[in-house]
Amino acid sequence: MPVATQSLEELCINSIRFLAIDAVQKANSGHPGLPMGAAPMSYVLWNQFMRFNPKNPQWFNRDRFVLSAGHGCMLQYAMLYLTGYDSVTIEDIKQFRQWGSHTPGHPENFETAGIEVTTGPLGQGICNGVGLAVAEAHLAAKFNKPDATLVDHYTYVILGDGCNMEGISGEACSLAGHWGLGKLIALYDDNHISIDGSTDIAFTEDVGKRFEAYGWHVQHVPDGNTNLEAIAAAIEAAKAVTDKPSLIKVTTTIGYGSPKKAGTAGVHGAALGPDEVTATRENLGWEYEPFDIPGDALAHFRKAVERGASYEAEWNSALAQYKTKYPAEAAEFERLLKGDLPANWDAQLPSYTPEDKALATRKHSENCLNAIAPNLPELIGGSADLTHSNLTELKCSGDFQKGAYENRNLRFGVREHGMAAICNGIVLHNSGLIPYCATFLVFADYLRGALRLSALSQAGVIYVMTHDSIALGEDGPTHQPVETLASLRVIPNLLVIRPADGNETSGAYQVAITRRKQPTLLALTRQGLPNLAGSSAANVAKGAYTVVDCDGTPDLILIGTGSEVSLCVTAAEELAASGTKVRVVSMPCWELFAEQSSEYQESVLPSAVTRRLAVEAGSSFGWCRYASASISIDHFGASAPGGTVMTKFGFTVENVVAKAKAILA
Amino acid sequence: MPVATQSLEELCINSIRFLAIDAVQKANSGHPGLPMGAAPMSYVLWNQFMRFNPKNPQWFNRDRFVLSAGHGCMLQYAMLYLTGYDSVTIEDIKQFRQWGSHTPGHPENFETAGIEVTTGPLGQGICNGVGLAVAEAHLAAKFNKPDATLVDHYTYVILGDGCNMEGISGEACSLAGHWGLGKLIALYDDNHISIDGSTDIAFTEDVGKRFEAYGWHVQHVPDGNTNLEAIAAAIEAAKAVTDKPSLIKVTTTIGYGSPKKAGTAGVHGAALGPDEVTATRENLGWEYEPFDIPGDALAHFRKAVERGASYEAEWNSALAQYKTKYPAEAAEFERLLKGDLPANWDAQLPSYTPEDKALATRKHSENCLNAIAPNLPELIGGSADLTHSNLTELKCSGDFQKGAYENRNLRFGVREHGMAAICNGIVLHNSGLIPYCATFLVFADYLRGALRLSALSQAGVIYVMTHDSIALGEDGPTHQPVETLASLRVIPNLLVIRPADGNETSGAYQVAITRRKQPTLLALTRQGLPNLAGSSAANVAKGAYTVVDCDGTPDLILIGTGSEVSLCVTAAEELAASGTKVRVVSMPCWELFAEQSSEYQESVLPSAVTRRLAVEAGSSFGWCRYASASISIDHFGASAPGGTVMTKFGFTVENVVAKAKAILA
């Protein structure tokens, strides 16, 4: 169709398409198909419905947008550019997928303002969307008054077949239906194609029916390529349903506009190629050069700037009125947005002496959570159906449920991976909420995809992981972590803290709560542990420290973590009694220790003292960094009472003493 | 109800219940609730429908049974004992959850004959069940003739709310519906309780509707506590539906029979306590001592022995006739069952010289798969929607689909975790099938729960994982593994092989195919790699070997894996030119190297040579075991062309030479 007869809408939609086509072509890398097919729905959504301020990507009351099909990110970069975000210029578009660009190959929240969450791994984004909607619902319930609305925005997600095949998405969508999150609206780009080809090959379920089974409101737009009114009507209808999340299945053609490649798997993840780019231009009547956007279209998109400024101004004046009527709540609201923790938030964190009762660190964790929760209203979280094993219930609050969104206990059900991704969304709502999630440490394996994204996207989720070793006993090898700690320590930007007693658990929470750009994982025991003389909450922040020292240079250093520190302490007493100079170091967190100055590290683990024995009821993998020998377990565990298992596998004072003597011999 | 008036059925069902109640009580640990509630359906299933031979747990044509709700394993141990398996005696029942017992806390296939798969982590078992059903369908299509049926058995699974909440189960059940696996029958123990309490708290979806959406046949038995006829009728009806898997939602009361605890979360995972044990005995009219089973009930259960013997005898004579009519097929069938690989199965594995074209190891992998597939009919597998990226299509076969189960390409869709668990089921069908599954290496995170079970349950699944480093380029940090290799090396009983070129890829397959009790994970490149002089397929089995040597004792050893070996080789040439004596070691597999004699290990990495530099485009974590320094990447990657990323992060010959010189200085 010649340019002259293209409507303004067509100009706008094709602008989106060709930015994607040309950026991918220039990079010779990327995914043009989804942007080409989903351009119409994106245009309708961003132009007609979404409330945002391109000049203030952090405006609190903006609608949130998530591209769960993150490979289609040129779609999102195009929208950010066209609507006037400063974070994506036309130069950035041209640098798509190049070193140092602001337009990386999958959307990164830490790289590009306007990107809410990092997606790419399928299924994650829709779950983040559930988390963003949880945050909105919670804050709305907390702050809105009958005569003053402060919190009122939607969460829109575009997801595709891939996300719908991933099990994680079913977990979060089942929860979203249970929770009745009425301001979550997902547009399902139903293009019947995945990488391997037609969805007939492997994905023939009735997605709409499944979402109805979850309690969602479901609609179908059969022509998502050209029927913009139908898309708009569906979004209106979705907004009108306030007690259920909404799925709008929008049937589209992947790679719409490409004569040879439209509707094929080939257009999913590769540049069209110069010939097909030309053919697509001809087919869609697009006479503009790459990266050249018709003035009319750009001007139309850029009205978002003025609209956005006025939405924000409106909201600012609502906030001002709210401040007058509800000064205390307003102050609290602003504190949250700033991310300032309340003064003395940690004042109630308990401290212990050896006379205090021996408790499991999961129990200390429960005490910590409940000590801080009343003074830290932003703390919100829960367990994947192990509340009374993980000990993660906040007693000062009820359950977050339909009609009770102000509550803070999130009952995730047996959905570890969805739980973690939801928590990523809650943090990345960027309103000061501090989410924690919990399960057994061994099931870190189930949530690792989302945990990695917590680390990558700098989301300070707190992972409360109990039953942290073979000492858990009878549940046996399927439940006993052996390699889990090591497998977590390798993840960049993740703090893994394994506290030895009550003081160290308090210290772990001091770190976890204050580290907002880094997830923290706490590995906690099922079994009771003595409170150690010399243990210290403050020293947890240093990662490792001396709990028991000797006079002068040690002959040997015992390095323990968690439940094994007390073994080391007792073994050290025996060795000291026979004249050996032993230092005991507690090492609750490798990553924090590595952050310390070399002087500090040297003071704890002097390089001259090469005789070191690490003791941890877990894998030896990696301990060579700090110790010349270790008492470890490098095979799967066994089902028996915990004390028996620990003894049989060598975690006894006797064995520590014996191994120490062997080293000294 | 007094004993005298209990029907035989009630006696039998209560026998199951009380074995569980008493074993858990004696251990003071375990999960009595599910066994008490699911005893009726188990009784009906095992007594009336399941075909198995208690005296031959390995009889090929047995029906398979999986307790996906693995915590309820006392149910399964009770059935094994009562029906006469030698693997579970009454002594074993008494030793439930004790050191060295055959009745560990969750069912372990490697410990107790009659247990098909290891469960415990929720959601896994039902997916294993899908795999078992895939194996049956495939073998039936391969071997059955119009006039001779050799393969004909059902796969029965009991699963609960927990399994149904887990995303992994949705993945495999969606596939089972797509594949129309009509001989898979799942009984859903619908007791409305999970650990946290009522399912009203977090799980209110319409499960039956969801399964209908997947294409399953769905029934509901409203009274699964007492209406045995209804349970039986539902199983009959399920068997009659031959083109869809069947879900029977059986509504039960968890902890049925316990006056105070029935229907509560408390009875899920803790012993009843002596008082409630007594009260339950009274309530159900059970006058027998713990572990004492009424003679009538035992005799009734033990009829399974005679039935089983006759089922097996019947089948043996069917096999004998089959042998006469179809000797070639029969020989092949028997070969598979024995687990003997065909003679010279690996004869076609390619070998290379440096003159051969540089190819990515994922491409070499494709060539290996297709070289061996025609002569190794047991090889069956596929990718999680990345077939043409992972390069895992077997060209000698078509897609496994409804009506075409004889085919060998499994199109899993974007369902990594379900895929791996299905493969566990295929291996543990124990009929010689060798499954492989594939995705991007970074998405090992998504399937780790099932991968761990591959290792624990000694299931020789082959994981083909491509795009193994930052060298994959533009897809960026969400897709670039950095810590993944290290996180996999820590898993016990898993071989992680990262081949350097074509020869090593062939060697990797030689290992992976022959190691049937151990999963193997191959980490393969996206980018092309030169074929190295000195590389060797045979040496992969040794885990590490010298590719380039020097005269006499090396000044320095460069240790490389995969794509970095050629960097090391080139760097060594430069260093040698300036007079340094450098040895280059390729270390494709840590675990295999650790299996070698100390003499061999010493010969490759002499302890006297302490100057060693490891080079791997991945985390440094753990390399201290083999090298004093490494060129690694300990942070997330970046989106840019692969060559740029590798250069920017130091994976260049120049950098290797510079670091080597620094070590030698």
CSV table of N, CA, C and O in Angstrom, one decimal, chain A residues 97-98 105-106 108 121-122 124 166-167 171 174 178 194-196 200-202 204-206 213 385 387 401 411 414-416 445-446 448 452 475 477 479-480 483 487 490 621 624-625 639-640, chain B residues 97-98 105-106 108 121-122 124 166-167 171 174 178 194-196 200-202 204-206 213 385 387 401 411 414-416 445-446 448 452 475 477 479-480 483 487 490 621 624 639-640:
chain,number,residue,atom,x,y,z
A,97,ARG,N,22.1,-4.7,20.5
A,97,ARG,CA,22.9,-5.9,20.7
A,97,ARG,C,24.4,-5.7,20.4
A,97,ARG,O,25.1,-6.6,20.1
A,98,GLN,N,24.9,-4.4,20.6
A,98,GLN,CA,26.3,-4.2,20.5
A,98,GLN,C,26.9,-3.9,21.8
A,98,GLN,O,26.2,-3.5,22.8
A,105,GLY,N,20.4,-7.6,24.1
A,105,GLY,CA,19.6,-8.6,23.4
A,105,GLY,C,18.3,-9.1,24.1
A,105,GLY,O,17.5,-9.7,23.4
A,106,HIS,N,18.3,-8.9,25.4
A,106,HIS,CA,17.0,-9.1,26.1
A,106,HIS,C,16.9,-8.0,27.1
A,106,HIS,O,17.9,-7.4,27.5
A,108,GLU,N,16.8,-5.5,30.0
A,108,GLU,CA,17.5,-5.5,31.3
A,108,GLU,C,17.1,-4.2,32.1
A,108,GLU,O,17.4,-3.1,31.7
A,121,PRO,N,14.6,-15.4,29.7
A,121,PRO,CA,14.2,-16.8,30.1
A,121,PRO,C,12.7,-16.9,30.2
A,121,PRO,O,12.1,-16.1,30.9
A,122,LEU,N,12.1,-17.8,29.4
A,122,LEU,CA,10.7,-17.7,29.2
A,122,LEU,C,9.9,-18.1,30.5
A,122,LEU,O,10.4,-18.8,31.4
A,124,GLN,N,9.3,-16.1,33.0
A,124,GLN,CA,9.6,-15.3,34.1
A,124,GLN,C,8.8,-14.0,34.2
A,124,GLN,O,8.3,-13.6,35.2
A,166,GLU,N,5.9,-22.9,29.7
A,166,GLU,CA,6.7,-23.1,30.9
A,166,GLU,C,5.9,-23.3,32.1
A,166,GLU,O,5.0,-22.5,32.4
A,167,GLY,N,6.3,-24.2,32.9
A,167,GLY,CA,5.5,-24.5,34.1
A,167,GLY,C,5.5,-23.4,35.1
A,167,GLY,O,4.4,-23.2,35.8
A,171,GLU,N,2.2,-21.7,37.6
A,171,GLU,CA,2.3,-21.5,39.1
A,171,GLU,C,1.8,-20.1,39.4
A,171,GLU,O,0.8,-20.0,40.2
A,174,SER,N,-1.9,-19.4,38.4
A,174,SER,CA,-2.9,-20.1,39.3
A,174,SER,C,-3.1,-19.2,40.5
A,174,SER,O,-4.2,-18.9,41.0
A,178,HIS,N,-6.3,-17.1,42.1
A,178,HIS,CA,-6.7,-17.3,43.5
A,178,HIS,C,-6.8,-16.0,44.2
A,178,HIS,O,-7.7,-15.8,44.9
A,194,SER,N,6.3,-21.5,17.6
A,194,SER,CA,7.5,-21.4,18.5
A,194,SER,C,8.7,-21.7,17.7
A,194,SER,O,8.6,-22.0,16.5
A,195,ILE,N,9.9,-21.7,18.3
A,195,ILE,CA,11.1,-21.9,17.6
A,195,ILE,C,11.1,-23.2,16.7
A,195,ILE,O,11.6,-23.1,15.6
A,196,ASP,N,10.5,-24.2,17.2
A,196,ASP,CA,10.5,-25.5,16.5
A,196,ASP,C,9.5,-25.5,15.3
A,196,ASP,O,9.5,-26.5,14.6
A,200,ASP,N,1.3,-26.8,16.7
A,200,ASP,CA,0.8,-28.2,16.6
A,200,ASP,C,1.7,-29.3,16.9
A,200,ASP,O,1.3,-30.4,17.2
A,201,ILE,N,3.0,-29.0,16.9
A,201,ILE,CA,4.0,-30.0,17.1
A,201,ILE,C,4.0,-30.4,18.6
A,201,ILE,O,4.3,-31.6,18.9
A,202,ALA,N,3.8,-29.5,19.5
A,202,ALA,CA,4.0,-29.9,20.9
A,202,ALA,C,3.1,-29.1,21.9
A,202,ALA,O,3.1,-29.4,23.1
A,204,THR,N,-0.8,-28.2,22.1
A,204,THR,CA,-2.1,-28.2,21.6
A,204,THR,C,-3.2,-28.0,22.6
A,204,THR,O,-4.3,-28.3,22.4
A,205,GLU,N,-2.8,-27.7,23.8
A,205,GLU,CA,-3.7,-27.5,24.9
A,205,GLU,C,-4.6,-26.3,24.7
A,205,GLU,O,-4.3,-25.4,23.9
A,206,ASP,N,-5.7,-26.3,25.4
A,206,ASP,CA,-6.6,-25.1,25.3
A,206,ASP,C,-6.3,-24.1,26.3
A,206,ASP,O,-6.7,-24.2,27.5
A,213,ALA,N,-9.8,-22.1,34.2
A,213,ALA,CA,-9.7,-23.0,35.3
A,213,ALA,C,-8.9,-22.3,36.5
A,213,ALA,O,-9.2,-22.6,37.6
A,385,ASP,N,4.3,-23.4,50.8
A,385,ASP,CA,3.6,-24.4,51.5
A,385,ASP,C,4.4,-25.1,52.6
A,385,ASP,O,4.2,-26.3,52.9
A,387,THR,N,5.1,-23.2,55.6
A,387,THR,CA,5.1,-22.1,56.5
A,387,THR,C,5.6,-22.6,57.9
A,387,THR,O,6.4,-21.9,58.6
A,401,GLN,N,-4.9,-12.1,50.9
A,401,GLN,CA,-5.9,-12.8,50.1
A,401,GLN,C,-6.9,-11.8,49.5
A,401,GLN,O,-6.8,-10.6,49.8
A,411,ARG,N,0.9,-16.7,50.9
A,411,ARG,CA,0.8,-18.1,50.9
A,411,ARG,C,0.9,-18.6,49.5
A,411,ARG,O,0.0,-18.6,48.7
A,414,VAL,N,2.7,-24.8,46.8
A,414,VAL,CA,3.9,-25.6,46.4
A,414,VAL,C,4.3,-25.1,45.0
A,414,VAL,O,4.2,-25.8,44.0
A,415,ARG,N,4.9,-23.9,45.0
A,415,ARG,CA,5.2,-23.3,43.7
A,415,ARG,C,6.5,-22.5,43.9
A,415,ARG,O,6.5,-21.2,43.8
A,416,GLU,N,7.6,-23.2,44.1
A,416,GLU,CA,8.8,-22.5,44.4
A,416,GLU,C,9.3,-21.5,43.3
A,416,GLU,O,9.7,-20.4,43.6
A,445,ASP,N,17.0,-25.7,43.9
A,445,ASP,CA,17.1,-26.2,42.6
A,445,ASP,C,15.8,-25.8,41.8
A,445,ASP,O,15.9,-25.6,40.6
A,446,TYR,N,14.7,-25.9,42.4
A,446,TYR,CA,13.4,-25.6,41.7
A,446,TYR,C,13.3,-24.2,41.3
A,446,TYR,O,12.6,-23.9,40.3
A,448,ARG,N,15.9,-21.9,40.8
A,448,ARG,CA,17.2,-21.3,40.4
A,448,ARG,C,17.1,-20.3,39.2
A,448,ARG,O,17.8,-19.3,39.2
A,452,ARG,N,18.5,-16.6,39.8
A,452,ARG,CA,19.6,-16.1,39.0
A,452,ARG,C,19.2,-14.7,38.5
A,452,ARG,O,20.0,-13.7,38.4
A,475,ASP,N,14.0,-37.5,56.2
A,475,ASP,CA,13.5,-37.2,54.9
A,475,ASP,C,14.4,-37.8,53.8
A,475,ASP,O,14.0,-38.0,52.6
A,477,PRO,N,17.9,-38.5,51.2
A,477,PRO,CA,18.7,-37.9,50.2
A,477,PRO,C,18.0,-37.0,49.2
A,477,PRO,O,18.6,-36.0,48.7
A,479,HIS,N,15.9,-34.8,49.9
A,479,HIS,CA,15.7,-33.6,50.7
A,479,HIS,C,16.9,-33.0,51.3
A,479,HIS,O,16.9,-31.9,51.7
A,480,GLN,N,18.0,-33.8,51.4
A,480,GLN,CA,19.2,-33.4,52.0
A,480,GLN,C,20.1,-32.7,51.1
A,480,GLN,O,20.7,-33.3,50.2
A,483,GLU,N,25.2,-30.5,47.8
A,483,GLU,CA,25.9,-29.7,46.9
A,483,GLU,C,25.3,-28.3,46.7
A,483,GLU,O,25.8,-27.4,46.0
A,487,SER,N,26.6,-24.7,45.0
A,487,SER,CA,26.0,-24.3,43.7
A,487,SER,C,25.4,-22.9,43.8
A,487,SER,O,25.2,-22.3,42.7
A,490,VAL,N,28.3,-19.9,43.7
A,490,VAL,CA,28.9,-19.6,42.4
A,490,VAL,C,28.0,-18.5,41.7
A,490,VAL,O,28.5,-18.0,40.7
A,621,PHE,N,33.5,-28.8,47.3
A,621,PHE,CA,33.8,-28.1,46.1
A,621,PHE,C,34.0,-26.6,46.4
A,621,PHE,O,33.1,-25.9,46.9
A,624,CYS,N,38.9,-25.3,48.5
A,624,CYS,CA,40.4,-25.2,48.3
A,624,CYS,C,40.8,-23.8,48.3
A,624,CYS,O,42.0,-23.4,48.5
A,625,ARG,N,39.8,-22.9,48.1
A,625,ARG,CA,40.2,-21.4,48.1
A,625,ARG,C,40.6,-21.0,49.5
A,625,ARG,O,41.5,-20.1,49.7
A,639,SER,N,18.6,-41.7,54.5
A,639,SER,CA,17.4,-41.5,55.4
A,639,SER,C,17.7,-42.2,56.7
A,639,SER,O,17.8,-43.4,56.8
A,640,ALA,N,17.7,-41.4,57.8
A,640,ALA,CA,17.9,-41.9,59.1
A,640,ALA,C,17.8,-40.7,60.0
A,640,ALA,O,17.8,-39.5,59.5
B,97,ARG,N,12.8,-45.4,57.8
B,97,ARG,CA,13.5,-44.2,58.1
B,97,ARG,C,14.7,-44.4,59.0
B,97,ARG,O,15.1,-43.4,59.7
B,98,GLN,N,15.2,-45.6,59.1
B,98,GLN,CA,16.4,-45.8,59.9
B,98,GLN,C,17.6,-46.1,59.1
B,98,GLN,O,17.5,-46.5,57.9
B,105,GLY,N,13.0,-42.6,53.8
B,105,GLY,CA,12.0,-41.6,54.0
B,105,GLY,C,11.2,-41.2,52.8
B,105,GLY,O,10.1,-40.7,52.9
B,106,HIS,N,11.8,-41.3,51.6
B,106,HIS,CA,11.1,-41.1,50.3
B,106,HIS,C,11.5,-42.3,49.4
B,106,HIS,O,12.6,-42.8,49.6
B,108,GLU,N,13.0,-44.8,46.9
B,108,GLU,CA,14.3,-44.7,46.1
B,108,GLU,C,14.4,-46.0,45.3
B,108,GLU,O,14.5,-47.1,45.7
B,121,PRO,N,10.6,-34.9,46.0
B,121,PRO,CA,10.4,-33.5,45.4
B,121,PRO,C,9.1,-33.5,44.6
B,121,PRO,O,9.0,-34.3,43.6
B,122,LEU,N,8.2,-32.7,44.9
B,122,LEU,CA,6.9,-32.8,44.3
B,122,LEU,C,6.9,-32.4,42.9
B,122,LEU,O,7.7,-31.6,42.4
B,124,GLN,N,7.7,-34.4,40.4
B,124,GLN,CA,8.5,-35.2,39.6
B,124,GLN,C,7.9,-36.5,39.2
B,124,GLN,O,8.0,-36.9,38.0
B,166,GLU,N,2.8,-27.7,41.5
B,166,GLU,CA,4.1,-27.6,40.9
B,166,GLU,C,4.0,-27.4,39.4
B,166,GLU,O,3.4,-28.2,38.7
B,167,GLY,N,4.7,-26.4,38.9
B,167,GLY,CA,4.7,-26.1,37.5
B,167,GLY,C,5.1,-27.2,36.6
B,167,GLY,O,4.6,-27.5,35.5
B,171,GLU,N,3.7,-29.0,32.8
B,171,GLU,CA,4.5,-29.2,31.6
B,171,GLU,C,4.3,-30.6,31.0
B,171,GLU,O,3.9,-30.8,29.8
B,174,SER,N,0.6,-31.5,30.0
B,174,SER,CA,0.2,-30.8,28.8
B,174,SER,C,0.7,-31.7,27.6
B,174,SER,O,0.0,-32.0,26.6
B,178,HIS,N,-1.2,-33.9,24.7
B,178,HIS,CA,-0.9,-33.7,23.3
B,178,HIS,C,-0.5,-35.0,22.6
B,178,HIS,O,-0.9,-35.3,21.5
B,194,SER,N,-2.9,-29.3,52.2
B,194,SER,CA,-1.5,-29.4,51.9
B,194,SER,C,-0.8,-29.0,53.3
B,194,SER,O,-1.5,-28.8,54.3
B,195,ILE,N,0.5,-28.9,53.3
B,195,ILE,CA,1.2,-28.7,54.6
B,195,ILE,C,0.7,-27.5,55.3
B,195,ILE,O,0.5,-27.5,56.5
B,196,ASP,N,0.4,-26.4,54.6
B,196,ASP,CA,0.0,-25.2,55.2
B,196,ASP,C,-1.5,-25.2,55.7
B,196,ASP,O,-1.9,-24.3,56.3
B,200,ASP,N,-7.9,-24.2,50.3
B,200,ASP,CA,-8.5,-22.9,50.1
B,200,ASP,C,-7.5,-21.7,50.3
B,200,ASP,O,-7.8,-20.6,49.8
B,201,ILE,N,-6.4,-22.0,51.0
B,201,ILE,CA,-5.5,-20.9,51.3
B,201,ILE,C,-4.7,-20.5,50.0
B,201,ILE,O,-4.4,-19.3,49.9
B,202,ALA,N,-4.4,-21.4,49.1
B,202,ALA,CA,-3.6,-21.0,48.0
B,202,ALA,C,-3.9,-21.8,46.7
B,202,ALA,O,-3.2,-21.5,45.7
B,204,THR,N,-7.0,-22.9,44.6
B,204,THR,CA,-8.4,-22.9,44.4
B,204,THR,C,-8.8,-23.1,42.9
B,204,THR,O,-9.9,-22.9,42.5
B,205,GLU,N,-7.8,-23.4,42.1
B,205,GLU,CA,-8.1,-23.6,40.6
B,205,GLU,C,-9.0,-24.8,40.4
B,205,GLU,O,-9.1,-25.7,41.3
B,206,ASP,N,-9.5,-24.9,39.3
B,206,ASP,CA,-10.3,-26.1,38.9
B,206,ASP,C,-9.4,-27.1,38.2
B,206,ASP,O,-9.2,-27.0,37.0
B,213,ALA,N,-8.4,-29.1,29.7
B,213,ALA,CA,-7.8,-28.2,28.7
B,213,ALA,C,-6.5,-28.9,28.1
B,213,ALA,O,-6.1,-28.6,27.0
B,385,ASP,N,12.1,-27.1,22.5
B,385,ASP,CA,11.8,-26.1,21.5
B,385,ASP,C,13.0,-25.4,21.0
B,385,ASP,O,13.0,-24.2,20.5
B,387,THR,N,15.2,-27.2,18.8
B,387,THR,CA,15.8,-28.3,18.0
B,387,THR,C,16.9,-27.8,17.0
B,387,THR,O,17.9,-28.4,16.9
B,401,GLN,N,4.6,-38.8,17.9
B,401,GLN,CA,3.3,-38.1,18.0
B,401,GLN,C,2.3,-39.2,18.1
B,401,GLN,O,2.5,-40.3,17.8
B,411,ARG,N,9.4,-34.0,20.7
B,411,ARG,CA,9.3,-32.5,20.6
B,411,ARG,C,8.7,-32.0,21.9
B,411,ARG,O,7.5,-32.1,22.1
B,414,VAL,N,8.6,-25.8,25.1
B,414,VAL,CA,9.4,-25.0,26.0
B,414,VAL,C,9.1,-25.5,27.5
B,414,VAL,O,8.5,-24.8,28.3
B,415,ARG,N,9.6,-26.6,27.8
B,415,ARG,CA,9.3,-27.3,29.1
B,415,ARG,C,10.5,-28.1,29.6
B,415,ARG,O,10.5,-29.3,29.6
B,416,GLU,N,11.5,-27.3,30.0
B,416,GLU,CA,12.8,-27.9,30.3
B,416,GLU,C,12.7,-28.9,31.5
B,416,GLU,O,13.2,-30.0,31.4
B,445,ASP,N,19.5,-24.4,34.8
B,445,ASP,CA,18.8,-23.9,36.0
B,445,ASP,C,17.4,-24.3,36.1
B,445,ASP,O,16.8,-24.6,37.2
B,446,TYR,N,16.7,-24.3,35.0
B,446,TYR,CA,15.2,-24.6,35.0
B,446,TYR,C,15.0,-26.1,35.3
B,446,TYR,O,13.9,-26.4,35.7
B,448,ARG,N,17.0,-28.3,37.0
B,448,ARG,CA,18.0,-28.8,38.0
B,448,ARG,C,17.3,-29.8,38.9
B,448,ARG,O,18.0,-30.8,39.4
B,452,ARG,N,19.0,-33.4,39.2
B,452,ARG,CA,19.6,-34.0,40.5
B,452,ARG,C,19.0,-35.4,40.7
B,452,ARG,O,19.7,-36.3,41.2
B,475,ASP,N,22.7,-12.6,22.6
B,475,ASP,CA,21.5,-12.9,23.5
B,475,ASP,C,21.7,-12.4,24.9
B,475,ASP,O,20.8,-12.1,25.7
B,477,PRO,N,23.4,-11.5,28.9
B,477,PRO,CA,23.6,-12.1,30.2
B,477,PRO,C,22.5,-13.1,30.7
B,477,PRO,O,22.8,-14.0,31.4
B,479,HIS,N,21.2,-15.2,29.0
B,479,HIS,CA,21.4,-16.5,28.3
B,479,HIS,C,22.8,-17.0,28.4
B,479,HIS,O,23.1,-18.1,28.0
B,480,GLN,N,23.8,-16.1,28.8
B,480,GLN,CA,25.2,-16.5,28.9
B,480,GLN,C,25.5,-17.2,30.2
B,480,GLN,O,25.5,-16.6,31.2
B,483,GLU,N,28.3,-19.2,35.6
B,483,GLU,CA,28.5,-20.1,36.8
B,483,GLU,C,27.9,-21.5,36.6
B,483,GLU,O,28.0,-22.3,37.5
B,487,SER,N,28.3,-25.0,38.8
B,487,SER,CA,27.1,-25.4,39.6
B,487,SER,C,26.7,-26.8,39.2
B,487,SER,O,26.0,-27.5,40.0
B,490,VAL,N,29.3,-29.7,40.8
B,490,VAL,CA,29.1,-30.1,42.2
B,490,VAL,C,28.1,-31.2,42.4
B,490,VAL,O,28.0,-31.7,43.5
B,621,PHE,N,35.3,-20.6,40.3
B,621,PHE,CA,34.9,-21.4,41.5
B,621,PHE,C,35.3,-22.8,41.3
B,621,PHE,O,34.9,-23.5,40.4
B,624,CYS,N,40.7,-23.9,42.0
B,624,CYS,CA,41.8,-24.0,42.9
B,624,CYS,C,42.2,-25.4,43.1
B,624,CYS,O,43.4,-25.7,43.6
B,639,SER,N,25.6,-8.2,26.3
B,639,SER,CA,25.1,-8.5,25.0
B,639,SER,C,25.9,-7.8,24.0
B,639,SER,O,26.0,-6.5,23.9
B,640,ALA,N,26.5,-8.5,23.1
B,640,ALA,CA,27.3,-8.0,22.0
B,640,ALA,C,27.7,-9.3,21.2
B,640,ALA,O,27.6,-10.4,21.7
